[in-house]
XYZ file of C-alpha atoms in Angstrom:
387
model
C 21.334 11.426 15.332
C 18.479 11.252 13.622
C 15.151 11.262 15.916
C 11.994 9.045 14.648
C 8.686 9.774 16.064
C 6.374 6.260 16.305
C 2.594 6.467 16.404
C 1.546 3.335 16.295
C 2.771 -0.001 18.024
C 5.459 -0.949 15.784
C 7.182 -4.501 15.717
C 10.491 -4.658 17.814
C 11.573 -6.662 15.314
C 11.729 -3.684 12.992
C 12.916 -0.820 15.834
C 15.553 -3.070 16.281
C 16.870 -2.426 13.057
C 17.743 1.238 13.866
C 21.285 1.303 15.315
C 21.382 3.303 19.028
C 24.485 5.384 17.420
C 22.536 7.038 14.770
C 18.418 6.832 16.149
C 16.167 7.931 18.838
C 13.026 6.330 18.731
C 10.399 7.786 21.275
C 6.785 8.013 21.301
C 6.265 11.417 22.345
C 8.730 13.121 20.734
C 7.779 17.020 19.874
C 10.279 17.590 16.339
C 10.885 14.362 14.744
C 13.278 13.951 11.896
C 10.739 11.214 10.783
C 7.666 9.340 11.592
C 6.712 5.520 12.051
C 3.097 5.020 11.341
C 0.668 2.374 10.628
C -2.988 3.206 11.068
C -2.996 6.424 12.598
C -4.676 9.187 11.551
C -2.691 12.641 10.365
C -4.559 14.316 8.799
C -5.153 16.558 11.353
C -1.185 16.879 12.567
C 0.796 19.999 12.416
C 4.212 18.321 10.570
C 7.206 20.353 12.244
C 9.871 21.773 9.301
C 12.655 19.030 10.706
C 10.339 16.483 9.279
C 11.767 14.480 5.992
C 9.616 11.667 5.821
C 6.803 8.762 6.953
C 7.231 5.585 6.580
C 3.754 3.378 6.187
C 4.913 0.072 8.132
C 1.778 -1.273 5.080
C 0.493 -0.342 2.054
C -2.160 2.301 2.335
C -1.568 5.793 2.665
C -5.214 6.988 3.050
C -4.269 8.042 6.589
C -1.520 10.301 5.626
C -1.748 13.749 3.706
C 0.181 12.950 0.785
C -0.250 16.163 -0.878
C 0.831 18.281 2.164
C 3.589 15.882 2.416
C 4.709 16.714 -1.088
C 4.630 20.159 -0.792
C 6.679 20.407 2.221
C 9.856 17.612 0.561
C 8.320 15.273 2.778
C 8.962 11.277 1.545
C 6.383 8.915 1.906
C 7.141 5.636 2.058
C 4.795 2.491 1.839
C 5.943 -1.525 2.305
C 3.781 -2.967 -0.710
C 4.154 -6.625 -0.522
C 5.462 -7.478 3.094
C 2.135 -8.210 4.295
C 0.882 -10.017 0.541
C 0.639 -13.115 1.690
C -1.252 -12.802 4.876
C -3.768 -10.847 2.763
C -3.328 -13.701 0.116
C -4.325 -16.364 2.594
C -7.284 -14.193 4.146
C -8.641 -13.446 0.415
C -8.484 -17.961 -0.417
C -10.219 -17.958 3.082
C -13.008 -15.569 1.560
C -13.351 -17.485 -1.412
C -14.189 -20.760 0.611
C -16.542 -18.526 2.985
C -18.343 -17.414 0.255
C -18.994 -19.785 -2.055
C -19.980 -22.389 1.192
C -22.132 -21.164 4.142
C -19.922 -21.901 6.966
C -20.457 -19.235 8.751
C -23.986 -19.725 9.169
C -23.374 -22.975 9.365
C -21.433 -22.293 12.282
C -23.172 -19.813 13.753
C -26.894 -22.121 13.005
C -24.729 -25.523 15.019
C -23.706 -23.634 17.838
C -27.610 -22.643 18.276
C -28.383 -26.660 18.509
C -29.576 -28.351 21.516
C -31.092 -31.834 23.180
C -29.885 -35.455 22.612
C -29.698 -35.635 19.507
C -27.531 -33.046 18.185
C -25.726 -35.593 15.353
C -29.635 -36.327 13.741
C -30.217 -32.211 13.844
C -26.728 -31.312 11.713
C -27.533 -34.385 9.256
C -31.022 -32.596 8.615
C -30.084 -29.167 8.094
C -26.958 -28.995 7.113
C -28.442 -28.887 3.530
C -29.447 -25.277 3.997
C -25.972 -24.346 4.066
C -24.488 -25.756 0.833
C -22.398 -23.607 -1.607
C -20.702 -24.223 -4.867
C -17.039 -25.462 -5.142
C -14.197 -22.895 -6.282
C -13.765 -25.559 -8.410
C -13.368 -24.487 -12.502
C -14.680 -20.881 -11.683
C -13.290 -17.815 -12.746
C -11.680 -15.637 -10.149
C -11.725 -11.916 -11.545
C -8.952 -10.490 -10.036
C -9.117 -6.132 -9.882
C -4.878 -5.069 -9.401
C -2.672 -7.699 -10.178
C 0.517 -6.078 -7.788
C 2.295 -7.811 -4.994
C -0.577 -9.154 -3.252
C -2.605 -10.051 -6.638
C -0.293 -12.312 -8.219
C 0.205 -14.401 -5.332
C -3.883 -14.965 -4.828
C -3.976 -15.624 -8.815
C -0.917 -18.131 -8.300
C -3.150 -19.500 -5.194
C -6.640 -19.772 -6.697
C -4.682 -21.009 -10.186
C -3.347 -23.793 -7.855
C -7.062 -24.224 -6.720
C -8.172 -24.829 -10.206
C -9.740 -21.781 -10.610
C -9.976 -20.151 -13.787
C -8.468 -16.659 -13.206
C -8.712 -13.563 -15.104
C -6.611 -10.833 -14.006
C -6.923 -7.024 -14.755
C -3.836 -4.183 -14.117
C -3.244 -1.038 -15.907
C 0.027 -0.659 -14.989
C 1.482 -3.685 -14.029
C 5.038 -4.236 -13.005
C 7.423 -6.590 -15.341
C 8.096 -8.471 -11.995
C 4.855 -9.288 -11.216
C 3.985 -10.230 -14.736
C 7.168 -12.513 -14.567
C 5.627 -14.141 -11.215
C 2.162 -15.405 -12.796
C 1.226 -19.003 -13.198
C 0.805 -19.106 -17.042
C -2.114 -20.425 -17.449
C -3.237 -17.152 -15.770
C -5.359 -14.627 -18.296
C -4.664 -11.171 -18.036
C -7.598 -8.747 -19.530
C -6.929 -5.225 -21.177
C -10.225 -3.870 -20.399
C -11.731 -4.348 -16.619
C -15.491 -5.183 -18.291
C -14.635 -8.254 -19.801
C -13.563 -9.083 -15.989
C -16.334 -7.962 -14.774
C -18.877 -9.853 -17.206
C -16.930 -13.377 -16.637
C -16.171 -13.673 -13.099
C -18.253 -15.305 -10.923
C -15.565 -14.195 -8.088
C -14.067 -11.136 -7.696
C -11.512 -10.011 -5.571
C -10.108 -6.505 -5.418
C -6.414 -5.303 -5.361
C -6.107 -1.440 -5.765
C -6.058 1.859 -4.102
C -8.216 3.764 -3.326
C -7.943 7.164 -4.737
C -10.176 9.345 -7.164
C -9.371 7.249 -10.329
C -10.366 3.742 -8.050
C -13.680 5.084 -6.829
C -15.247 6.205 -10.305
C -13.875 2.780 -11.617
C -15.686 1.003 -9.416
C -18.922 3.391 -9.937
C -20.719 1.618 -12.150
C -19.329 -1.797 -11.601
C -22.363 -3.542 -9.895
C -24.507 -2.768 -13.065
C -21.917 -4.640 -15.477
C -20.762 -7.873 -13.295
C -22.291 -11.699 -13.797
C -25.399 -12.190 -11.691
C -24.897 -13.665 -8.853
C -21.230 -13.030 -8.236
C -19.607 -13.109 -5.087
C -17.073 -10.250 -4.490
C -14.404 -10.401 -1.817
C -12.862 -6.787 -0.768
C -9.548 -6.402 1.544
C -8.413 -3.840 -0.224
C -10.558 -0.845 1.128
C -13.737 -0.622 2.068
C -14.713 2.961 -0.161
C -14.104 1.055 -3.500
C -17.583 0.149 -3.293
C -20.424 2.467 -2.562
C -22.561 1.079 0.634
C -26.657 1.472 -0.374
C -25.317 0.548 -4.227
C -23.981 -2.371 -2.690
C -26.996 -3.474 -0.561
C -29.504 -3.064 -3.195
C -27.160 -5.699 -5.843
C -27.371 -8.089 -2.531
C -31.005 -7.434 -2.296
C -31.884 -8.316 -6.163
C -29.583 -11.020 -6.303
C -26.985 -9.376 -8.586
C -24.774 -10.078 -5.864
C -24.577 -13.116 -4.272
C -21.707 -12.587 -1.612
C -20.026 -9.834 -0.136
C -17.035 -10.430 2.000
C -15.442 -6.981 3.391
C -12.270 -6.439 5.210
C -14.005 -3.014 6.227
C -17.340 -2.961 7.421
C -19.889 -0.183 7.984
C -22.258 -0.306 10.322
C -25.040 -1.028 7.418
C -23.218 -4.018 6.343
C -22.784 -5.480 10.053
C -26.453 -7.605 9.728
C -26.693 -8.279 6.686
C -27.290 -12.158 5.606
C -25.318 -12.195 2.493
C -22.588 -9.854 3.738
C -19.429 -11.528 5.495
C -18.028 -8.880 7.740
C -14.187 -9.299 8.792
C -12.489 -7.143 11.271
C -9.875 -5.875 9.289
C -7.797 -8.562 9.790
C -5.750 -8.838 6.341
C -2.861 -8.082 7.385
C -2.921 -8.836 11.509
C -0.285 -11.634 11.834
C 2.679 -11.258 13.568
C 4.738 -11.967 10.115
C 2.842 -9.833 8.282
C 3.865 -7.006 11.120
C 7.396 -8.068 11.283
C 7.696 -7.874 7.656
C 6.523 -4.099 7.697
C 8.263 -2.758 10.115
C 11.484 -3.863 8.817
C 10.588 -3.094 5.323
C 9.344 0.586 6.672
C 12.315 0.793 9.072
C 14.941 0.229 6.460
C 13.396 2.164 3.754
C 13.289 5.083 6.437
C 17.014 4.733 7.512
C 17.996 4.603 4.317
C 16.663 7.800 3.430
C 17.300 9.811 6.824
C 21.499 8.290 6.060
C 21.810 7.966 2.568
C 19.626 10.129 0.931
C 18.490 6.794 -1.150
C 14.220 6.327 -1.998
C 12.821 2.921 -1.572
C 9.218 2.487 -2.136
C 7.770 6.239 -2.116
C 4.125 6.892 -2.834
C 5.038 10.430 -3.565
C 8.503 10.959 -4.756
C 10.704 9.022 -7.446
C 12.860 5.758 -6.209
C 16.557 6.823 -6.393
C 19.467 5.255 -5.198
C 22.818 5.593 -5.326
C 26.117 3.394 -4.003
C 27.367 4.081 -0.429
C 28.536 7.585 0.857
C 32.129 7.839 -0.113
C 32.463 12.390 0.749
C 29.979 14.545 0.454
C 25.892 13.808 -0.870
C 23.534 16.691 -2.116
C 20.577 15.254 -1.474
C 17.687 18.010 -3.531
C 13.945 17.411 -3.768
C 12.790 19.541 -6.738
C 9.896 20.430 -9.269
C 9.877 18.560 -12.292
C 10.782 21.396 -14.270
C 13.526 22.618 -17.015
C 16.485 23.420 -15.796
C 17.035 23.178 -12.583
C 19.361 20.441 -12.648
C 21.558 22.698 -15.097
C 21.133 24.870 -12.009
C 21.791 22.868 -9.468
C 25.423 21.685 -11.468
C 26.015 24.636 -12.603
C 26.439 25.974 -8.559
C 28.590 23.147 -7.563
C 30.837 24.298 -10.862
C 31.282 27.688 -9.108
C 32.246 26.546 -6.047
C 35.014 24.373 -7.814
C 33.110 21.679 -6.780
C 33.194 18.572 -8.898
C 30.070 16.259 -9.122
C 31.263 12.217 -9.002
C 28.281 10.575 -9.392
C 24.836 11.224 -9.890
C 21.412 10.036 -10.596
C 18.100 12.106 -10.936
C 14.269 10.424 -11.661
C 10.498 12.363 -11.891
C 7.297 11.645 -10.363
C 4.376 13.806 -11.908
C 5.149 17.289 -11.148
C 8.056 16.375 -8.750
C 11.906 15.218 -8.927
C 14.498 14.017 -6.939
C 18.009 14.281 -7.931
C 21.317 12.949 -5.948
C 25.207 14.054 -6.362
C 27.972 12.634 -5.066
C 30.241 15.459 -4.292
C 34.220 15.611 -4.194
C 37.073 18.671 -4.323
C 35.548 20.668 -1.817
C 32.185 21.710 0.203
C 30.036 23.885 -0.852
C 29.473 27.215 1.101
C 26.565 28.496 2.967
C 25.791 30.768 -0.004
C 25.779 28.398 -2.524
C 23.502 26.420 -0.343
C 21.145 29.118 0.907
C 21.336 30.080 -2.875
C 19.950 26.510 -3.641
C 17.421 26.592 -0.905
C 16.239 30.024 -1.948
C 15.681 28.811 -5.225
C 11.076 28.891 -5.937
C 11.474 25.594 -7.295
C 13.913 23.707 -4.953
C 11.602 22.229 -2.282
C 14.353 20.821 0.402
C 18.117 20.305 0.028
C 20.512 18.298 2.625
C 23.969 17.320 2.369
C 24.978 14.545 4.077
C 28.279 13.435 4.574
C 29.941 9.133 5.025
């Protein structure tokens, strides 16, 4: 029986995928084998030794201490693409709101009084005009699951779409409309784009990446940020808005300095706030968590490589270890010394870490063999699973 702790409300559509004969789910559990989380901050949490994995029902993992999890052998999952359609729709909405001052117009119209409202509307509407997006250039920074959908939708609107991604997957590339252009230099996107939309995670590299962006953009650009607030420094953004470098900034992550600026549209983190998105994220997070706990397979981990084998027939040895020479040979040698055959094996690395799965036949490794492997200085976690 595996115990799963929820730190936020998780859609029942996802939780129902955890069969009660294998899993117990409780928000108040003390020493869980797994954690399901959405937005709760885990950086101050004390991790119990039994914790095997954390599944984030969403794409961003800034609320999870990734380095600490990695050192403890705790696999962190996210759900890339599960909320992609919801975010795509909000970005398309933001494109239009940033061009046509619909927000300002609505606010103004709500304040009208008197018997001649239609006349006032006709007289005042010119204050809220704005350009069409048709024929304009949209730059997309980060052409992943979300960026691809936005690119294709913007292309269908008649925009010239220019994307940049320094690590684009083959699958995402194949999904792009043929007329979408890909830039090999991010500065090209900054210089050519009438609109910019950001779709990258927040980390040391991306903070540095956008540090000088506002000095390179096309004058009058409209920027949409549904990725992470910290991608753009607020004071620099406000200065760019005040001097006309940036015409409008639409953000899903407003801070207190942004709320009353006339050229900022603050959205209260609605990117993935649809019932469909929450259900999709919960399903994916739960399935990945369950597959790892029961079968040792890893899919969509941010700190360990994706590794999977077909269903277990007998015993399965799952080993999280450092990505160093000879460790796999030491593991297989230990099985050989114990007279155990390795029927199937898969191993991959991700930066400094690696993960190896071995399906075993012909016997069960004894406690001495397992203890010896667990005591290895470069083996972080070892589990034995049964069919």
